[in-house]
mmCIF file of C-alpha atoms in Angstrom:
data_model
loop_
_atom_site.group_PDB
_atom_site.id
_atom_site.type_symbol
_atom_site.label_atom_id
_atom_site.label_comp_id
_atom_site.label_asym_id
_atom_site.label_seq_id
_atom_site.Cartn_x
_atom_site.Cartn_y
_atom_site.Cartn_z
ATOM 1 C CA MET A 1 70.402 4.449 -57.936
ATOM 2 C CA LYS A 2 68.606 2.431 -55.269
ATOM 3 C CA LYS A 3 69.193 3.216 -51.639
ATOM 4 C CA ILE A 4 71.081 0.394 -49.937
ATOM 5 C CA LEU A 5 69.332 -0.407 -46.671
ATOM 6 C CA ILE A 6 72.144 -2.436 -45.122
ATOM 7 C CA VAL A 7 74.545 -0.430 -42.961
ATOM 8 C CA PRO A 8 78.099 -0.446 -44.473
ATOM 9 C CA PHE A 9 80.582 -2.685 -42.698
ATOM 10 C CA LEU A 10 82.670 -0.053 -40.967
ATOM 11 C CA LEU A 11 79.659 1.987 -39.867
ATOM 12 C CA LEU A 12 78.099 -1.179 -38.493
ATOM 13 C CA LEU A 13 81.342 -2.003 -36.703
ATOM 14 C CA SER A 14 81.407 1.468 -35.179
ATOM 15 C CA ILE A 15 77.815 1.108 -33.949
ATOM 16 C CA LEU A 16 78.512 -2.269 -32.404
ATOM 17 C CA LEU A 17 81.704 -1.139 -30.722
ATOM 18 C CA ALA A 18 79.914 1.883 -29.311
ATOM 19 C CA ALA A 19 77.202 -0.357 -27.908
ATOM 20 C CA CYS A 20 79.797 -2.582 -26.313
ATOM 21 C CA SER A 21 81.432 0.389 -24.612
ATOM 22 C CA GLN A 22 78.243 1.345 -22.746
ATOM 23 C CA ASP A 23 77.412 0.309 -19.174
ATOM 24 C CA LYS A 24 81.080 -0.107 -18.277
ATOM 25 C CA GLU A 25 80.222 0.087 -14.612
ATOM 26 C CA LYS A 26 78.392 -3.249 -14.969
ATOM 27 C CA GLU A 27 81.173 -5.044 -16.809
ATOM 28 C CA SER A 28 83.035 -6.287 -13.768
ATOM 29 C CA GLY A 29 80.030 -8.195 -12.467
ATOM 30 C CA VAL A 30 79.230 -9.574 -15.898
ATOM 31 C CA GLU A 31 82.788 -10.794 -16.446
ATOM 32 C CA LYS A 32 82.698 -12.688 -13.154
ATOM 33 C CA GLU A 33 79.554 -14.409 -14.348
ATOM 34 C CA VAL A 34 80.915 -15.392 -17.758
ATOM 35 C CA ALA A 35 84.155 -16.620 -16.202
ATOM 36 C CA ALA A 36 82.173 -19.497 -14.731
ATOM 37 C CA GLU A 37 80.988 -20.600 -18.152
ATOM 38 C CA SER A 38 82.630 -23.400 -20.105
ATOM 39 C CA SER A 39 85.374 -22.335 -22.504
ATOM 40 C CA THR A 40 83.785 -24.572 -25.188
ATOM 41 C CA ASP A 41 81.123 -22.104 -26.353
ATOM 42 C CA SER A 42 79.687 -23.050 -29.716
ATOM 43 C CA LEU A 43 78.192 -21.598 -32.843
ATOM 44 C CA SER A 44 74.420 -21.647 -33.053
ATOM 45 C CA ASP A 45 74.586 -24.770 -35.251
ATOM 46 C CA GLY A 46 76.650 -26.662 -32.680
ATOM 47 C CA GLU A 47 80.120 -26.248 -34.184
ATOM 48 C CA PRO A 48 82.844 -25.165 -31.714
ATOM 49 C CA LEU A 49 84.038 -21.576 -31.851
ATOM 50 C CA LYS A 50 87.409 -21.150 -33.506
ATOM 51 C CA VAL A 51 88.163 -17.736 -32.077
ATOM 52 C CA ASP A 52 90.831 -17.750 -29.394
ATOM 53 C CA LYS A 53 89.167 -17.532 -26.005
ATOM 54 C CA GLY A 54 90.626 -17.063 -22.568
ATOM 55 C CA VAL A 55 88.805 -17.192 -19.264
ATOM 56 C CA LEU A 56 87.472 -13.666 -19.703
ATOM 57 C CA ASN A 57 88.634 -12.645 -23.168
ATOM 58 C CA VAL A 58 87.876 -13.321 -26.832
ATOM 59 C CA GLU A 59 90.313 -12.737 -29.692
ATOM 60 C CA VAL A 60 88.986 -12.348 -33.239
ATOM 61 C CA THR A 61 90.913 -11.647 -36.454
ATOM 62 C CA ILE A 62 89.152 -9.942 -39.389
ATOM 63 C CA PRO A 63 90.772 -10.330 -42.854
ATOM 64 C CA GLY A 64 92.320 -7.283 -44.476
ATOM 65 C CA THR A 65 89.857 -7.462 -47.372
ATOM 66 C CA PHE A 66 87.218 -5.968 -45.074
ATOM 67 C CA PHE A 67 89.335 -2.833 -44.688
ATOM 68 C CA GLU A 68 90.384 -2.176 -48.283
ATOM 69 C CA GLY A 69 90.539 1.554 -48.989
ATOM 70 C CA GLN A 70 90.285 2.444 -45.305
ATOM 71 C CA ASP A 71 92.735 4.219 -43.011
ATOM 72 C CA ILE A 72 93.709 1.269 -40.809
ATOM 73 C CA ASP A 73 95.220 3.455 -38.099
ATOM 74 C CA LYS A 74 91.957 5.374 -37.887
ATOM 75 C CA VAL A 75 89.959 2.144 -37.697
ATOM 76 C CA ILE A 76 92.159 0.949 -34.832
ATOM 77 C CA ALA A 77 91.935 4.252 -32.967
ATOM 78 C CA GLU A 78 88.145 4.317 -33.236
ATOM 79 C CA ALA A 79 87.875 0.721 -32.020
ATOM 80 C CA LYS A 80 89.988 1.501 -28.967
ATOM 81 C CA ASN A 81 87.996 4.642 -28.254
ATOM 82 C CA ASP A 82 84.820 2.566 -28.402
ATOM 83 C CA GLY A 83 85.966 0.188 -25.690
ATOM 84 C CA ILE A 84 87.908 -2.647 -27.338
ATOM 85 C CA LYS A 85 90.807 -3.312 -24.970
ATOM 86 C CA GLU A 86 93.374 -4.187 -27.654
ATOM 87 C CA VAL A 87 93.439 -3.863 -31.457
ATOM 88 C CA ILE A 88 96.406 -5.187 -33.448
ATOM 89 C CA LYS A 89 97.315 -4.486 -37.078
ATOM 90 C CA ASN A 90 98.867 -7.618 -38.575
ATOM 91 C CA GLU A 91 101.436 -7.789 -41.377
ATOM 92 C CA ASP A 92 98.917 -9.316 -43.814
ATOM 93 C CA GLY A 93 96.545 -6.376 -43.385
ATOM 94 C CA SER A 94 94.163 -8.150 -41.060
ATOM 95 C CA ILE A 95 93.130 -6.729 -37.699
ATOM 96 C CA THR A 96 92.925 -8.671 -34.456
ATOM 97 C CA TYR A 97 90.446 -7.531 -31.809
ATOM 98 C CA LYS A 98 90.835 -8.586 -28.176
ATOM 99 C CA MET A 99 87.794 -8.013 -25.990
ATOM 100 C CA SER A 100 86.047 -9.358 -22.931
ATOM 101 C CA LYS A 101 83.569 -12.198 -23.324
ATOM 102 C CA ALA A 102 80.874 -9.796 -22.203
ATOM 103 C CA GLU A 103 81.736 -7.364 -25.001
ATOM 104 C CA HIS A 104 81.847 -10.203 -27.541
ATOM 105 C CA LYS A 105 78.443 -11.564 -26.576
ATOM 106 C CA LYS A 106 76.899 -8.120 -26.659
ATOM 107 C CA MET A 107 78.450 -7.447 -30.068
ATOM 108 C CA MET A 108 77.025 -10.685 -31.477
ATOM 109 C CA LYS A 109 73.578 -9.900 -30.122
ATOM 110 C CA GLU A 110 73.635 -6.385 -31.562
ATOM 111 C CA LEU A 111 74.807 -7.701 -34.928
ATOM 112 C CA GLU A 112 72.082 -10.355 -35.040
ATOM 113 C CA GLU A 113 69.425 -7.781 -34.232
ATOM 114 C CA GLY A 114 70.799 -5.472 -36.927
ATOM 115 C CA ILE A 115 70.703 -8.172 -39.604
ATOM 116 C CA ILE A 116 67.142 -9.153 -38.727
ATOM 117 C CA LYS A 117 66.070 -5.505 -38.840
ATOM 118 C CA SER A 118 67.684 -5.067 -42.253
ATOM 119 C CA VAL A 119 65.927 -8.191 -43.541
ATOM 120 C CA GLU A 120 62.576 -6.783 -42.455
ATOM 121 C CA GLU A 121 63.367 -3.480 -44.166
ATOM 122 C CA ILE A 122 64.197 -5.259 -47.427
ATOM 123 C CA LYS A 123 60.905 -7.174 -47.279
ATOM 124 C CA THR A 124 58.845 -4.022 -46.881
ATOM 125 C CA SER A 125 60.880 -1.491 -48.866
ATOM 126 C CA GLU A 126 59.626 -0.003 -52.118
ATOM 127 C CA ASP A 127 63.265 0.190 -53.220
ATOM 128 C CA PHE A 128 63.282 -3.594 -53.694
ATOM 129 C CA SER A 129 59.732 -4.066 -54.901
ATOM 130 C CA SER A 130 60.299 -7.459 -56.539
ATOM 131 C CA ILE A 131 61.424 -9.025 -53.221
ATOM 132 C CA LYS A 132 58.432 -10.416 -51.375
ATOM 133 C CA ASP A 133 60.058 -12.383 -48.570
ATOM 134 C CA VAL A 134 63.483 -13.111 -47.064
ATOM 135 C CA SER A 135 64.458 -16.123 -44.973
ATOM 136 C CA TYR A 136 67.820 -17.102 -43.471
ATOM 137 C CA ASN A 137 69.556 -19.817 -41.469
ATOM 138 C CA LYS A 138 70.760 -19.513 -37.886
ATOM 139 C CA THR A 139 74.338 -18.567 -38.733
ATOM 140 C CA PHE A 140 73.386 -16.065 -41.476
ATOM 141 C CA SER A 141 75.441 -18.038 -44.004
ATOM 142 C CA GLU A 142 72.459 -18.445 -46.323
ATOM 143 C CA PHE A 143 69.652 -16.083 -47.314
ATOM 144 C CA THR A 144 66.726 -17.013 -49.562
ATOM 145 C CA LEU A 145 64.855 -14.200 -51.279
ATOM 146 C CA SER A 146 61.424 -14.962 -52.739
ATOM 147 C CA VAL A 147 60.758 -12.632 -55.642
ATOM 148 C CA ASN A 148 58.230 -11.818 -58.328
ATOM 149 C CA LYS A 149 60.164 -13.209 -61.285
ATOM 150 C CA GLU A 150 58.961 -10.720 -63.887
ATOM 151 C CA GLU A 151 59.621 -7.715 -61.660
ATOM 152 C CA PHE A 152 62.976 -9.138 -60.549
ATOM 153 C CA GLU A 153 64.279 -9.687 -64.072
ATOM 154 C CA ASN A 154 63.480 -6.072 -64.945
ATOM 155 C CA SER A 155 65.100 -4.573 -61.864
ATOM 156 C CA LEU A 156 68.421 -4.154 -60.095
ATOM 157 C CA ASP A 157 67.186 -5.859 -56.943
ATOM 158 C CA THR A 158 70.149 -8.255 -56.859
ATOM 159 C CA ILE A 159 71.934 -5.363 -55.114
ATOM 160 C CA ALA A 160 70.091 -6.385 -51.951
ATOM 161 C CA SER A 161 72.231 -9.514 -51.827
ATOM 162 C CA PHE A 162 75.428 -7.521 -51.326
ATOM 163 C CA GLY A 163 74.360 -5.914 -48.060
ATOM 164 C CA LEU A 164 73.081 -9.227 -46.704
ATOM 165 C CA ALA A 165 76.340 -10.926 -47.679
ATOM 166 C CA ILE A 166 78.569 -8.309 -46.040
ATOM 167 C CA THR A 167 76.753 -8.468 -42.712
ATOM 168 C CA GLY A 168 76.476 -12.257 -42.916
ATOM 169 C CA MET A 169 80.212 -12.662 -43.499
ATOM 170 C CA TYR A 170 81.000 -10.242 -40.710
ATOM 171 C CA TYR A 171 78.712 -12.148 -38.332
ATOM 172 C CA GLN A 172 80.403 -15.447 -39.183
ATOM 173 C CA LEU A 173 83.901 -14.081 -38.688
ATOM 174 C CA PHE A 174 83.113 -12.687 -35.246
ATOM 175 C CA ASN A 175 81.350 -15.934 -34.379
ATOM 176 C CA GLY A 176 84.512 -17.932 -34.997
ATOM 177 C CA VAL A 177 84.323 -19.173 -38.599
ATOM 178 C CA ASP A 178 87.736 -19.740 -40.200
ATOM 179 C CA PRO A 179 88.633 -16.676 -42.340
ATOM 180 C CA GLU A 180 89.579 -19.097 -45.123
ATOM 181 C CA LYS A 181 86.166 -20.768 -45.125
ATOM 182 C CA TYR A 182 83.487 -18.148 -44.469
ATOM 183 C CA LYS A 183 80.835 -17.837 -47.180
ATOM 184 C CA VAL A 184 77.357 -16.411 -47.627
ATOM 185 C CA THR A 185 75.002 -17.860 -50.219
ATOM 186 C CA VAL A 186 72.116 -15.719 -51.463
ATOM 187 C CA ILE A 187 69.397 -17.583 -53.370
ATOM 188 C CA PHE A 188 66.696 -15.865 -55.416
ATOM 189 C CA LYS A 189 63.542 -17.964 -55.892
ATOM 190 C CA ASN A 190 60.368 -17.433 -57.877
ATOM 191 C CA GLU A 191 57.669 -16.870 -55.243
ATOM 192 C CA SER A 192 55.035 -18.638 -57.354
ATOM 193 C CA ASN A 193 56.711 -22.029 -57.831
ATOM 194 C CA GLY A 194 60.005 -22.067 -55.880
ATOM 195 C CA GLU A 195 62.161 -22.058 -59.026
ATOM 196 C CA VAL A 196 65.722 -20.933 -58.339
ATOM 197 C CA ILE A 197 66.334 -17.881 -60.525
ATOM 198 C CA ASN A 198 69.820 -16.960 -59.380
ATOM 199 C CA THR A 199 72.382 -17.967 -56.746
ATOM 200 C CA ILE A 200 75.265 -15.771 -55.610
ATOM 201 C CA VAL A 201 78.024 -17.071 -53.331
ATOM 202 C CA TYR A 202 80.071 -14.439 -51.496
ATOM 203 C CA PRO A 203 82.975 -13.785 -51.551
ATOM 204 C CA ASP A 204 83.637 -16.353 -54.300
ATOM 205 C CA ASP A 205 81.596 -14.663 -57.022
ATOM 206 C CA LEU A 206 83.087 -11.260 -56.209
ATOM 207 C CA ASN A 207 86.610 -12.664 -56.464
ATOM 208 C CA GLU A 208 85.819 -14.245 -59.840
ATOM 209 C CA LYS A 209 84.517 -10.940 -61.184
ATOM 210 C CA LYS A 210 87.742 -9.209 -60.099
#
């Protein structure tokens, strides 16, 4: 079985939360700075954030589907230990995170850097030899993979789309996309002529298969 290069969701979450918990002695000064910013922060494509934001805080709710099969109490405890000020388990299985704007911005930056690193690994990995290039939009809602068609059709390289989709959906949710509307589209194109070989829309296609 091929090695999946994308970090699993909960491990990625743990890494990001740990990063946000560092340099706590600097947080007070940072929060004073962000308090002066407008409360109408926007997504990178210009759409207004839909997360609930106070003067210093950001509130984000992640759907319960991201935690299926996990010990929710353990997830909450780890998040609190890693510096998130408040974590709430909702009746529908979702989890609401309340954090400072400084923590939120740092989390988004770390997540963006992680996705870009994973994209570069996919492009150069021998595990996905048919994939020659990967491009993406600013909000990580669409990835285009240029592949050698013959190699691709005789491989299992579509598995690369799953890791990209998970991290892309996670990025969108923490960046304020409505949990009812977030999607990631992964397009596989023939590198020689641009022909679309396959298109997978997450989570729609996964739900249909279930």
